[in-house]
CSV table of C-alpha atoms and ligand atoms in Angstrom, one decimal:
chain,number,residue,atom,x,y,z
A,17,MET,CA,0.0,0.0,0.0
A,18,ASN,CA,1.3,3.4,-0.8
A,19,ARG,CA,-0.9,5.9,0.7
A,20,GLY,CA,1.0,9.0,-0.1
A,21,ARG,CA,2.3,8.6,-3.5
A,22,GLY,CA,1.4,11.2,-6.1
A,23,ARG,CA,-0.5,13.4,-3.7
A,24,ILE,CA,1.8,16.3,-3.7
A,25,ALA,CA,4.6,17.3,-5.8
A,26,HIS,CA,7.9,17.1,-4.0
A,27,THR,CA,9.3,20.6,-3.6
A,28,ARG,CA,11.9,20.1,-0.9
A,29,GLY,CA,9.5,21.3,1.8
A,30,ARG,CA,8.7,24.6,0.1
A,31,SER,CA,5.5,23.2,-1.2
A,32,PRO,CA,2.3,25.2,-1.1
A,33,PRO,CA,-0.1,24.2,1.6
A,34,MET,CA,-1.1,20.6,1.1
A,35,ARG,CA,-4.5,19.3,0.6
A,36,TRP,CA,-5.4,15.8,1.6
A,37,SER,CA,-8.0,14.3,-0.6
A,38,PRO,CA,-10.2,11.9,1.4
A,39,ARG,CA,-11.3,10.2,-1.8
A,40,ARG,CA,-7.8,8.9,-2.4
A,41,TYR,CA,-8.0,6.8,0.7
A,42,GLY,CA,-11.0,4.7,-0.3
A,43,GLN,CA,-13.4,4.2,2.5
A,44,SER,CA,-11.6,6.1,5.1
A,45,ASN,CA,-12.5,9.7,5.7
A,46,HIS,CA,-9.1,10.6,7.2
A,47,PRO,CA,-5.7,10.6,5.6
A,48,ASP,CA,-4.0,8.8,8.3
A,49,SER,CA,-6.3,5.8,8.1
A,50,HIS,CA,-4.5,2.6,7.4
A,51,GLY,CA,-4.4,-1.0,7.9
A,52,PRO,CA,-2.9,-2.9,10.7
A,53,ASP,CA,0.9,-3.0,10.9
A,54,VAL,CA,1.4,-5.8,13.4
A,55,GLY,CA,1.8,-9.3,12.1
A,56,VAL,CA,-1.2,-11.5,12.7
A,57,GLY,CA,-1.1,-15.1,13.9
A,58,ASP,CA,1.5,-16.9,11.9
A,59,GLY,CA,1.9,-19.5,14.6
A,60,ARG,CA,4.9,-18.0,16.2
A,61,SER,CA,4.0,-16.6,19.5
A,62,ALA,CA,5.4,-13.4,20.8
A,63,SER,CA,6.7,-13.1,24.3
A,64,THR,CA,4.0,-10.8,25.2
A,65,SER,CA,3.5,-9.3,28.6
A,66,TRP,CA,-0.1,-8.8,29.2
A,67,ARG,CA,-1.3,-6.6,31.9
A,68,VAL,CA,-4.7,-5.6,32.8
A,69,LYS,CA,-6.0,-2.3,31.7
A,70,ASP,CA,-9.1,-1.3,33.4
A,71,GLY,CA,-11.1,-4.5,33.6
A,72,ARG,CA,-13.8,-3.3,31.3
A,73,LYS,CA,-15.0,-5.6,28.6
A,74,SER,CA,-15.1,-3.7,25.4
A,75,SER,CA,-17.8,-6.1,24.3
A,76,GLN,CA,-20.0,-4.1,26.6
A,77,ASN,CA,-19.9,-1.3,24.1
A,78,THR,CA,-22.7,-1.1,21.7
A,79,PRO,CA,-21.1,-1.5,18.3
A,80,GLY,CA,-20.9,1.7,16.5
A,81,ASP,CA,-22.2,3.8,19.3
A,82,GLY,CA,-18.8,5.4,19.9
A,83,SER,CA,-18.8,4.6,23.6
A,84,SER,CA,-15.5,2.9,23.5
A,85,GLN,CA,-13.8,5.5,21.5
A,86,ASN,CA,-11.1,7.7,22.7
A,87,THR,CA,-11.3,11.1,21.2
A,88,GLY,CA,-8.7,13.6,20.0
A,89,THR,CA,-10.3,16.0,22.4
A,90,GLN,CA,-9.6,13.9,25.4
A,91,LEU,CA,-6.0,13.4,24.4
A,92,GLY,CA,-5.6,17.0,23.3
A,93,SER,CA,-6.4,18.3,26.6
A,94,SER,CA,-2.9,17.5,27.9
A,95,ASN,CA,0.2,19.3,27.0
A,96,ASN,CA,2.3,16.2,26.6
A,97,SER,CA,3.8,16.0,23.2
A,98,ARG,CA,3.7,12.5,21.9
A,99,GLU,CA,0.1,11.9,22.6
A,100,SER,CA,-0.4,14.2,19.7
A,101,TYR,CA,0.4,11.2,17.5
A,102,SER,CA,-3.1,10.0,18.4
A,103,TYR,CA,-4.7,12.9,16.7
A,104,GLU,CA,-3.5,11.6,13.5
A,105,ARG,CA,-4.8,8.1,14.0
A,106,GLY,CA,-7.4,6.9,11.6
A,107,SER,CA,-11.0,7.8,11.8
A,108,GLY,CA,-12.2,4.4,11.0
A,109,CYS,CA,-11.4,0.8,10.8
A,110,SER,CA,-10.6,-0.2,7.3
A,111,ASN,CA,-12.2,-3.5,7.8
A,112,MET,CA,-15.6,-2.4,9.2
A,113,GLU,CA,-17.4,-5.4,7.9
A,114,LYS,CA,-15.5,-7.8,10.0
A,115,CYS,CA,-14.4,-5.7,12.8
A,116,HIS,CA,-16.0,-6.8,16.0
A,117,LEU,CA,-16.0,-3.4,17.6
A,118,LYS,CA,-17.0,-1.4,14.6
A,119,GLN,CA,-15.2,1.5,16.0
A,120,ASN,CA,-15.9,3.9,13.3
A,121,SER,CA,-17.1,7.4,13.3
A,122,PRO,CA,-17.8,10.0,10.6
A,123,ASN,CA,-15.9,12.5,12.6
A,124,ALA,CA,-12.6,13.3,11.1
A,125,LEU,CA,-10.2,13.5,14.0
A,126,GLY,CA,-9.1,11.1,16.5
A,127,SER,CA,-12.4,9.4,16.9
A,128,CYS,CA,-11.1,5.9,16.1
A,129,PHE,CA,-7.6,4.8,16.7
A,130,GLU,CA,-7.6,1.7,14.5
A,131,GLN,CA,-6.0,-0.2,17.3
A,132,ASN,CA,-4.6,-2.9,15.2
A,133,HIS,CA,-8.0,-3.5,13.9
A,134,LYS,CA,-7.8,-7.2,13.4
A,135,VAL,CA,-11.2,-8.6,12.9
A,136,ALA,CA,-12.6,-10.8,15.5
A,137,SER,CA,-14.8,-13.9,15.6
A,138,VAL,CA,-14.8,-14.0,19.3
A,139,PRO,CA,-15.6,-11.1,21.6
A,140,CYS,CA,-12.6,-8.9,22.1
A,141,ILE,CA,-12.0,-7.8,25.6
A,142,GLU,CA,-9.4,-5.1,24.9
A,143,LYS,CA,-9.7,-2.6,22.2
A,144,ASP,CA,-6.4,-3.6,20.7
A,145,VAL,CA,-6.9,-7.3,21.0
A,146,HIS,CA,-8.6,-8.5,18.0
A,147,VAL,CA,-8.2,-11.8,16.4
A,148,ASP,CA,-7.8,-12.0,12.7
A,149,VAL,CA,-9.8,-14.9,11.3
A,150,SER,CA,-9.6,-13.7,7.8
A,151,ASN,CA,-6.2,-15.2,7.1
A,152,LYS,CA,-5.5,-12.2,5.0
A,153,LEU,CA,-2.1,-10.7,5.6
A,154,ASN,CA,-0.9,-7.7,3.8
A,155,THR,CA,2.7,-7.4,2.7
A,156,ASP,CA,3.9,-5.6,5.7
A,157,GLU,CA,2.4,-8.1,8.0
A,158,GLN,CA,4.0,-10.9,6.2
A,159,GLN,CA,7.3,-9.2,6.7
A,160,SER,CA,6.9,-8.6,10.4
A,161,ASP,CA,8.2,-11.0,12.9
A,162,THR,CA,6.4,-9.3,15.7
A,163,VAL,CA,3.2,-11.1,16.3
A,164,LEU,CA,0.4,-10.5,18.8
A,165,SER,CA,-1.3,-13.8,18.2
A,166,LEU,CA,-4.3,-14.7,20.3
A,167,LYS,CA,-6.3,-17.8,19.9
A,168,PRO,CA,-9.9,-17.9,21.2
A,169,ALA,CA,-8.6,-19.7,24.3
A,170,ASP,CA,-6.1,-17.0,25.0
A,171,VAL,CA,-8.9,-14.4,24.7
A,172,ASP,CA,-10.9,-16.4,27.2
A,173,ALA,CA,-8.0,-16.5,29.5
A,174,LEU,CA,-7.3,-12.8,29.1
A,175,SER,CA,-11.0,-12.1,29.5
A,176,ALA,CA,-11.0,-13.9,32.8
A,177,SER,CA,-7.9,-12.2,34.0
A,178,ASN,CA,-9.3,-8.9,32.8
A,179,ASN,CA,-12.3,-9.2,34.9
A,180,PRO,CA,-11.7,-7.2,38.1
A,181,LYS,CA,-13.2,-10.0,40.1
A,182,ASN,CA,-10.5,-12.4,38.9
A,183,THR,CA,-7.6,-10.0,39.2
A,184,ALA,CA,-5.6,-10.9,42.2
A,185,ASP,CA,-3.6,-7.6,42.4
A,186,PRO,CA,-5.9,-4.6,42.4
A,187,LYS,CA,-2.9,-2.4,41.5
A,188,MET,CA,-2.7,-4.2,38.2
A,189,GLN,CA,-6.0,-2.9,37.1
A,190,ASN,CA,-4.6,0.4,36.0
A,191,SER,CA,-1.4,-0.9,34.8
A,192,TYR,CA,0.3,-1.2,31.4
A,193,GLN,CA,-1.2,-2.0,28.1
A,194,PRO,CA,0.1,-5.2,26.6
A,195,VAL,CA,3.5,-4.8,25.0
A,196,SER,CA,4.9,-7.3,22.5
A,197,VAL,CA,8.5,-7.7,23.2
A,198,ASP,CA,9.7,-10.3,20.8
A,199,HIS,CA,12.6,-9.1,18.8
A,200,PHE,CA,11.9,-7.7,15.4
A,201,ASP,CA,14.6,-8.4,12.9
A,202,ILE,CA,15.2,-5.6,10.5
A,203,CYS,CA,17.5,-7.8,8.5
A,204,PRO,CA,15.8,-11.2,8.5
A,205,PRO,CA,18.0,-14.0,7.3
A,206,LYS,CA,17.3,-15.0,3.7
A,207,GLU,CA,15.3,-18.2,3.5
A,208,SER,CA,17.2,-20.9,1.6
A,209,THR,CA,14.3,-21.2,-0.9
A,210,THR,CA,14.3,-17.5,-1.6
A,211,ILE,CA,15.9,-16.6,-4.9
A,212,THR,CA,17.3,-13.1,-4.7
A,213,LEU,CA,17.9,-11.3,-7.9
A,214,LYS,CA,21.1,-9.3,-7.6
A,215,PRO,CA,20.6,-5.7,-8.7
A,216,SER,CA,21.6,-5.3,-12.3
A,217,LEU,CA,25.2,-4.5,-13.0
A,218,LEU,CA,24.1,-1.2,-14.6
A,219,LEU,CA,22.2,-0.2,-11.5
A,220,GLN,CA,25.0,-1.2,-9.2
A,221,ASN,CA,27.5,0.8,-11.2
A,222,ARG,CA,25.2,3.8,-11.2
A,223,GLU,CA,24.9,3.7,-7.4
A,224,ARG,CA,28.6,3.3,-7.1
A,225,ARG,CA,29.3,6.2,-9.4
A,226,ASN,CA,26.8,8.4,-7.4
A,227,GLU,CA,28.5,7.3,-4.2
A,228,SER,CA,32.0,8.2,-5.3
A,229,LYS,CA,30.7,11.5,-6.6
A,230,ARG,CA,29.2,12.1,-3.2
A,231,ASN,CA,32.4,11.3,-1.5
A,232,MET,CA,34.3,13.8,-3.6
A,233,ASN,CA,31.8,16.5,-3.4
A,234,PRO,CA,30.4,16.3,0.1
A,235,PHE,CA,26.8,16.7,1.1
A,236,ASN,CA,24.2,19.1,-0.2
A,237,GLY,CA,22.9,21.2,2.8
A,238,ILE,CA,19.6,23.0,2.8
A,239,VAL,CA,18.5,25.4,5.6
A,240,TYR,CA,14.7,25.2,5.6
A,241,ARG,CA,14.1,27.7,8.4
A,242,PRO,CA,16.1,29.0,11.4
A,243,GLY,CA,17.4,26.0,13.2
A,244,MET,CA,16.2,23.4,10.7
A,245,VAL,CA,18.8,22.0,8.4
A,246,LEU,CA,18.7,19.0,6.0
A,247,LEU,CA,22.0,17.4,5.0
A,248,LYS,CA,21.1,15.5,1.8
A,249,GLY,CA,23.0,12.3,1.3
A,250,TYR,CA,25.1,13.0,4.3
A,251,ILE,CA,25.8,9.5,5.5
A,252,PRO,CA,28.1,7.5,3.2
A,253,LEU,CA,26.8,4.2,2.1
A,254,ASN,CA,29.4,2.2,4.0
A,255,ASP,CA,28.3,4.0,7.2
A,256,GLN,CA,24.7,3.4,6.4
A,257,VAL,CA,25.6,-0.3,6.2
A,258,LYS,CA,27.3,-0.2,9.6
A,259,ILE,CA,24.4,1.6,11.2
A,260,VAL,CA,21.9,-0.9,9.8
A,261,LYS,CA,24.0,-3.8,11.0
A,262,LYS,CA,24.5,-2.3,14.4
A,263,CYS,CA,20.8,-1.6,14.8
A,264,ARG,CA,20.0,-5.1,13.6
A,265,ASP,CA,22.2,-6.6,16.3
A,266,LEU,CA,20.9,-4.4,19.0
A,267,GLY,CA,17.3,-4.8,17.8
A,268,VAL,CA,17.2,-8.5,18.2
A,269,GLY,CA,18.9,-8.4,21.6
A,270,SER,CA,17.7,-7.6,25.0
A,271,GLY,CA,16.1,-4.1,24.9
A,272,GLY,CA,15.6,-4.4,21.2
A,273,PHE,CA,12.7,-3.6,18.9
A,274,TYR,CA,9.2,-3.9,20.1
A,275,GLN,CA,5.7,-2.8,19.2
A,276,PRO,CA,5.0,0.3,21.1
A,277,GLY,CA,1.5,1.4,22.1
A,278,TYR,CA,-0.1,4.2,24.0
A,279,ARG,CA,-1.9,3.9,27.3
A,280,ASP,CA,-5.3,3.9,25.5
A,281,GLY,CA,-4.3,0.8,23.6
A,282,ALA,CA,-3.5,2.5,20.3
A,283,LYS,CA,-0.4,1.2,18.7
A,284,LEU,CA,2.3,3.3,17.0
A,285,HIS,CA,2.6,2.3,13.4
A,286,LEU,CA,6.3,1.5,13.7
A,287,LYS,CA,8.7,-0.7,15.7
A,288,MET,CA,10.8,1.0,18.2
A,289,MET,CA,14.0,0.5,20.2
A,290,CYS,CA,15.5,3.1,22.6
A,291,LEU,CA,19.2,3.6,23.1
A,292,GLY,CA,20.8,5.5,26.1
A,293,LYS,CA,17.5,6.1,27.8
A,294,ASN,CA,14.0,4.6,27.5
A,295,TRP,CA,11.2,6.6,26.2
A,296,ASP,CA,7.8,5.2,27.2
A,297,PRO,CA,4.9,6.1,24.9
A,298,GLN,CA,2.5,5.1,27.7
A,299,THR,CA,3.7,7.7,30.2
A,300,ARG,CA,5.6,9.9,27.6
A,301,GLU,CA,8.5,10.0,30.0
A,302,TYR,CA,12.2,9.0,29.8
A,303,GLY,CA,13.6,6.5,32.2
A,304,ASP,CA,16.5,4.2,32.7
A,305,SER,CA,14.7,1.0,32.0
A,306,ARG,CA,11.7,-0.3,30.1
A,307,PRO,CA,8.7,-0.5,32.4
A,308,PHE,CA,7.3,-3.6,30.7
A,309,ASP,CA,10.3,-5.8,31.1
A,310,GLY,CA,12.7,-3.9,33.3
A,311,VAL,CA,15.5,-4.0,30.6
A,312,LYS,CA,17.9,-1.1,30.5
A,313,PRO,CA,18.3,0.2,26.9
A,314,PRO,CA,21.7,-0.5,25.2
A,315,ASN,CA,24.1,2.4,25.1
A,316,ILE,CA,24.3,4.6,22.0
A,317,PRO,CA,27.3,3.3,19.9
A,318,ASP,CA,30.2,5.7,19.8
A,319,GLU,CA,30.2,5.7,16.0
A,320,PHE,CA,26.6,7.1,16.0
A,321,LEU,CA,27.6,9.9,18.4
A,322,GLU,CA,30.6,10.9,16.3
A,323,LEU,CA,28.4,11.1,13.2
A,324,VAL,CA,25.8,13.3,15.1
A,325,GLU,CA,28.6,15.6,16.3
A,326,LYS,CA,30.0,15.9,12.8
A,327,ALA,CA,26.5,16.6,11.4
A,328,ILE,CA,26.0,19.4,13.9
A,329,ARG,CA,29.4,20.9,13.0
A,330,ASP,CA,28.7,20.8,9.3
A,331,SER,CA,25.3,22.4,9.9
A,332,HIS,CA,27.0,25.2,11.8
A,333,ALA,CA,29.3,25.8,8.9
A,334,LEU,CA,26.4,25.9,6.5
A,335,ILE,CA,24.4,28.3,8.7
A,336,LYS,CA,27.5,30.5,9.1
A,337,GLN,CA,27.8,30.7,5.4
A,338,GLU,CA,24.1,31.3,4.7
A,339,SER,CA,23.2,33.6,7.5
A,340,LYS,CA,26.5,35.4,7.6
A,341,THR,CA,26.6,35.0,11.3
A,342,GLU,CA,29.7,34.4,13.4
A,343,ASN,CA,27.8,32.5,16.0
A,344,PRO,CA,25.7,29.7,14.4
A,345,GLU,CA,25.2,28.1,17.8
A,346,LYS,CA,22.8,30.9,18.5
A,347,ILE,CA,20.6,29.6,15.7
A,348,LEU,CA,21.3,25.9,16.1
A,349,PRO,CA,22.6,25.0,19.6
A,350,GLY,CA,25.0,22.1,19.8
A,351,MET,CA,24.3,19.1,22.0
A,352,SER,CA,25.6,15.9,23.4
A,353,PRO,CA,23.0,13.2,22.8
A,354,ASN,CA,22.1,10.7,25.5
A,355,ILE,CA,19.0,9.4,23.9
A,356,CYS,CA,18.4,7.8,20.6
A,357,LEU,CA,15.0,6.5,19.5
A,358,VAL,CA,15.3,4.0,16.7
A,359,ASN,CA,12.1,3.6,14.6
A,360,PHE,CA,11.5,1.1,11.9
A,361,TYR,CA,8.6,1.8,9.6
A,362,LEU,CA,7.3,-1.1,7.5
A,363,GLN,CA,5.7,-0.2,4.2
A,364,ASN,CA,2.5,1.1,5.7
A,365,GLY,CA,4.3,2.6,8.7
A,366,HIS,CA,3.7,6.2,9.6
A,367,LEU,CA,3.7,8.7,12.4
A,368,GLY,CA,1.2,11.4,13.1
A,369,LEU,CA,2.1,15.1,13.5
A,370,HIS,CA,3.5,15.7,16.9
A,371,GLN,CA,6.1,17.7,18.8
A,372,ASP,CA,9.1,16.2,20.5
A,373,ARG,CA,8.7,17.7,24.0
A,374,ASP,CA,9.4,15.0,26.4
A,375,GLU,CA,13.1,15.9,26.9
A,376,SER,CA,14.0,18.0,30.0
A,377,GLN,CA,12.8,21.5,30.4
A,378,GLU,CA,16.3,22.8,30.2
A,379,SER,CA,17.0,20.9,26.9
A,380,LEU,CA,13.8,22.3,25.4
A,381,ARG,CA,14.5,25.8,26.7
A,382,GLN,CA,18.0,25.7,25.2
A,383,GLY,CA,16.6,24.4,21.9
A,384,PHE,CA,19.0,21.5,21.8
A,385,PRO,CA,18.3,19.9,18.5
A,386,VAL,CA,16.8,16.6,17.4
A,387,VAL,CA,19.1,15.0,14.9
A,388,SER,CA,17.5,12.5,12.6
A,389,PHE,CA,19.1,9.8,10.4
A,390,SER,CA,17.1,8.3,7.6
A,391,ILE,CA,18.1,4.9,6.1
A,392,GLY,CA,16.3,2.6,3.7
A,393,ASP,CA,13.2,3.5,1.8
A,394,LYS,CA,12.3,7.1,1.1
A,395,ALA,CA,9.7,8.8,3.3
A,396,ASP,CA,7.4,11.8,3.2
A,397,PHE,CA,8.3,13.9,6.2
A,398,LEU,CA,5.8,16.7,7.0
A,399,TYR,CA,6.5,19.6,9.3
A,400,GLY,CA,4.9,22.9,10.2
A,401,ASP,CA,4.1,25.3,13.0
A,402,GLU,CA,0.6,23.8,13.6
A,403,ARG,CA,-0.7,20.3,14.1
A,404,ASP,CA,-2.5,20.7,10.8
A,405,LEU,CA,-1.6,18.5,7.8
A,406,ASP,CA,-3.2,21.1,5.4
A,407,LYS,CA,-0.7,23.7,6.6
A,408,ALA,CA,2.3,21.4,6.8
A,409,GLN,CA,5.2,21.3,4.3
A,410,LYS,CA,6.7,18.2,2.9
A,411,VAL,CA,10.2,17.1,2.4
A,412,GLU,CA,11.2,13.7,1.1
A,413,LEU,CA,13.8,12.0,3.2
A,414,GLU,CA,16.1,9.5,1.5
A,415,SER,CA,18.6,7.0,2.7
A,416,GLY,CA,21.6,8.8,4.1
A,417,ASP,CA,19.8,12.1,4.8
A,418,VAL,CA,20.3,13.8,8.1
A,419,LEU,CA,17.7,16.3,9.3
A,420,ILE,CA,18.3,18.6,12.2
A,421,PHE,CA,15.8,20.7,14.0
A,422,GLY,CA,16.7,22.8,17.0
A,423,GLY,CA,16.7,26.4,18.2
A,424,LYS,CA,13.6,28.2,17.0
A,425,SER,CA,12.5,25.0,15.1
A,426,ARG,CA,12.8,22.7,18.1
A,427,HIS,CA,9.0,22.6,18.5
A,428,ILE,CA,7.9,22.1,15.0
A,429,PHE,CA,5.1,19.6,14.5
A,430,HIS,CA,6.4,16.8,12.4
A,431,GLY,CA,5.4,13.4,11.2
A,432,VAL,CA,5.9,10.8,8.5
A,433,THR,CA,2.9,10.2,6.2
A,434,ALA,CA,4.3,7.6,3.7
A,435,ILE,CA,7.1,5.2,3.1
A,436,HIS,CA,7.9,4.7,-0.6
A,437,THR,CA,8.5,1.0,-1.0
A,438,ASN,CA,11.4,-0.2,-3.0
A,439,THR,CA,13.3,3.0,-3.0
A,440,ALA,CA,16.2,2.1,-0.7
A,441,PRO,CA,19.7,1.9,-2.4
A,442,LYS,CA,20.1,-1.6,-3.8
A,443,LEU,CA,23.7,-1.7,-2.6
A,444,LEU,CA,22.5,-1.1,0.9
A,445,LEU,CA,20.0,-3.9,0.7
A,446,GLY,CA,22.5,-6.2,-0.9
A,447,GLU,CA,25.0,-5.6,1.9
A,448,THR,CA,22.6,-5.8,4.8
A,449,ASN,CA,19.5,-7.7,3.8
A,450,LEU,CA,17.5,-4.8,5.3
A,451,ARG,CA,13.9,-5.5,4.9
A,452,HIS,CA,11.6,-3.1,3.0
A,453,GLY,CA,10.9,-0.1,5.0
A,454,ARG,CA,12.7,2.7,6.7
A,455,LEU,CA,15.0,2.9,9.6
A,456,ASN,CA,15.1,6.2,11.5
A,457,LEU,CA,17.3,7.3,14.3
A,458,THR,CA,16.5,10.4,16.3
A,459,PHE,CA,19.2,11.7,18.7
A,460,ARG,CA,18.3,14.0,21.6
A,461,GLN,CA,19.9,15.3,24.8
A,462,TYR,CA,17.7,14.8,27.8
B,16,LIG,O1,10.9,9.1,11.3
B,16,LIG,C1,11.1,10.3,11.4
B,16,LIG,O2,11.7,10.9,10.4
B,16,LIG,C2,10.7,11.1,12.5
B,16,LIG,C3,10.6,10.3,13.8
B,16,LIG,C4,10.1,11.2,15.0
B,16,LIG,O3,9.6,12.2,14.8
B,16,LIG,C5,10.3,10.7,16.3
B,16,LIG,O4,10.8,9.6,16.6
B,16,LIG,O5,9.9,11.5,17.2
B,17,LIG,FE1,9.4,13.4,16.6
């Protein structure tokens, strides 16, 4: 599925205000509507830690009456940043015919979170626990190793444990949403039966020529606005390969990739792993370990930190040149990252417009930048001063690009609306076996 393609001309972020055309999204009335992005029942079970949410059975809701829905208004009432993702969640389940809960609403914003809307043949007891009986997997699901697989018996068991009467520990009743912690492999080993066609010699040569041109003639830097810089093609291919391999190894280990979700049960449409510190989407706080399994996130590899430092230095040189200022740090402060959020977007992955505001007050006040590495498939990155897609600008981020936003741009709303399948450099795929999708690393200083 390619939801974004062809909507808007790519104009390096200087595009006119965008218009989302609901009709292009089929039955959905909101652009951010999409299908599930978590694998469904392929027989492998995830090591999933289930905790009780609030003991209510969602089957008590009258289908379609909206009573089980969380609304953007509810979420929007808080100042916390990442919850704004939720505003961008779909307005309706794309599988309304089969969806047990029929959580749909004609209202455009935030009325339905498409919480992994798997269709259910048995009553679902949590909004995000649906069981797919359709046996229809989309491409992304087939690629995902992360599986929240529930059989009717599991649902019964969960239903029983979810009943407050059956819950031994009353404290558990307001505890964590289920988190799937099996380790998602961004570079799954090739199956012996898979025939991989090598990229044509012509294509490989073209990529090699581009790569050596790039090495001779460094990056192409663009200042989009004060404090926001894009370093096009900044990360050399061999460094991209190293980053992918490192993230792969860390991602399958302890503290590796998992399927994050919000407190209300909505899932982020990406896999995530934290380095340095843990960021918890359920509390939107940073901590030293992951609340759902107690694991301390791996350290940020030194090579990553060196690259961030260099990118900031080069951005300063660019700002100095463009703004004729002697003090580029005033426009884009430097920083020493101690957090790195690693996201992997499958083909239908995306991230709603949000601000990154969970770092310390001091960090935010100083405007310490977010430094973002893009690797793999291209993505449409949207940004603007308001949480409004119509007013956002778009920039296409490609493998090797580094985007930095700090200073006056630290609080931009930003998000990812589409991943362009099959656009990653073939050489990168050949060297790493990176799956289709996009790897994104954002570095911050707490
Ligand atoms: O994937 C991206 O480019 C942005 C990621 C992001 O905004 C985040 O992790 O907060
Ligand atoms: Fe962000």
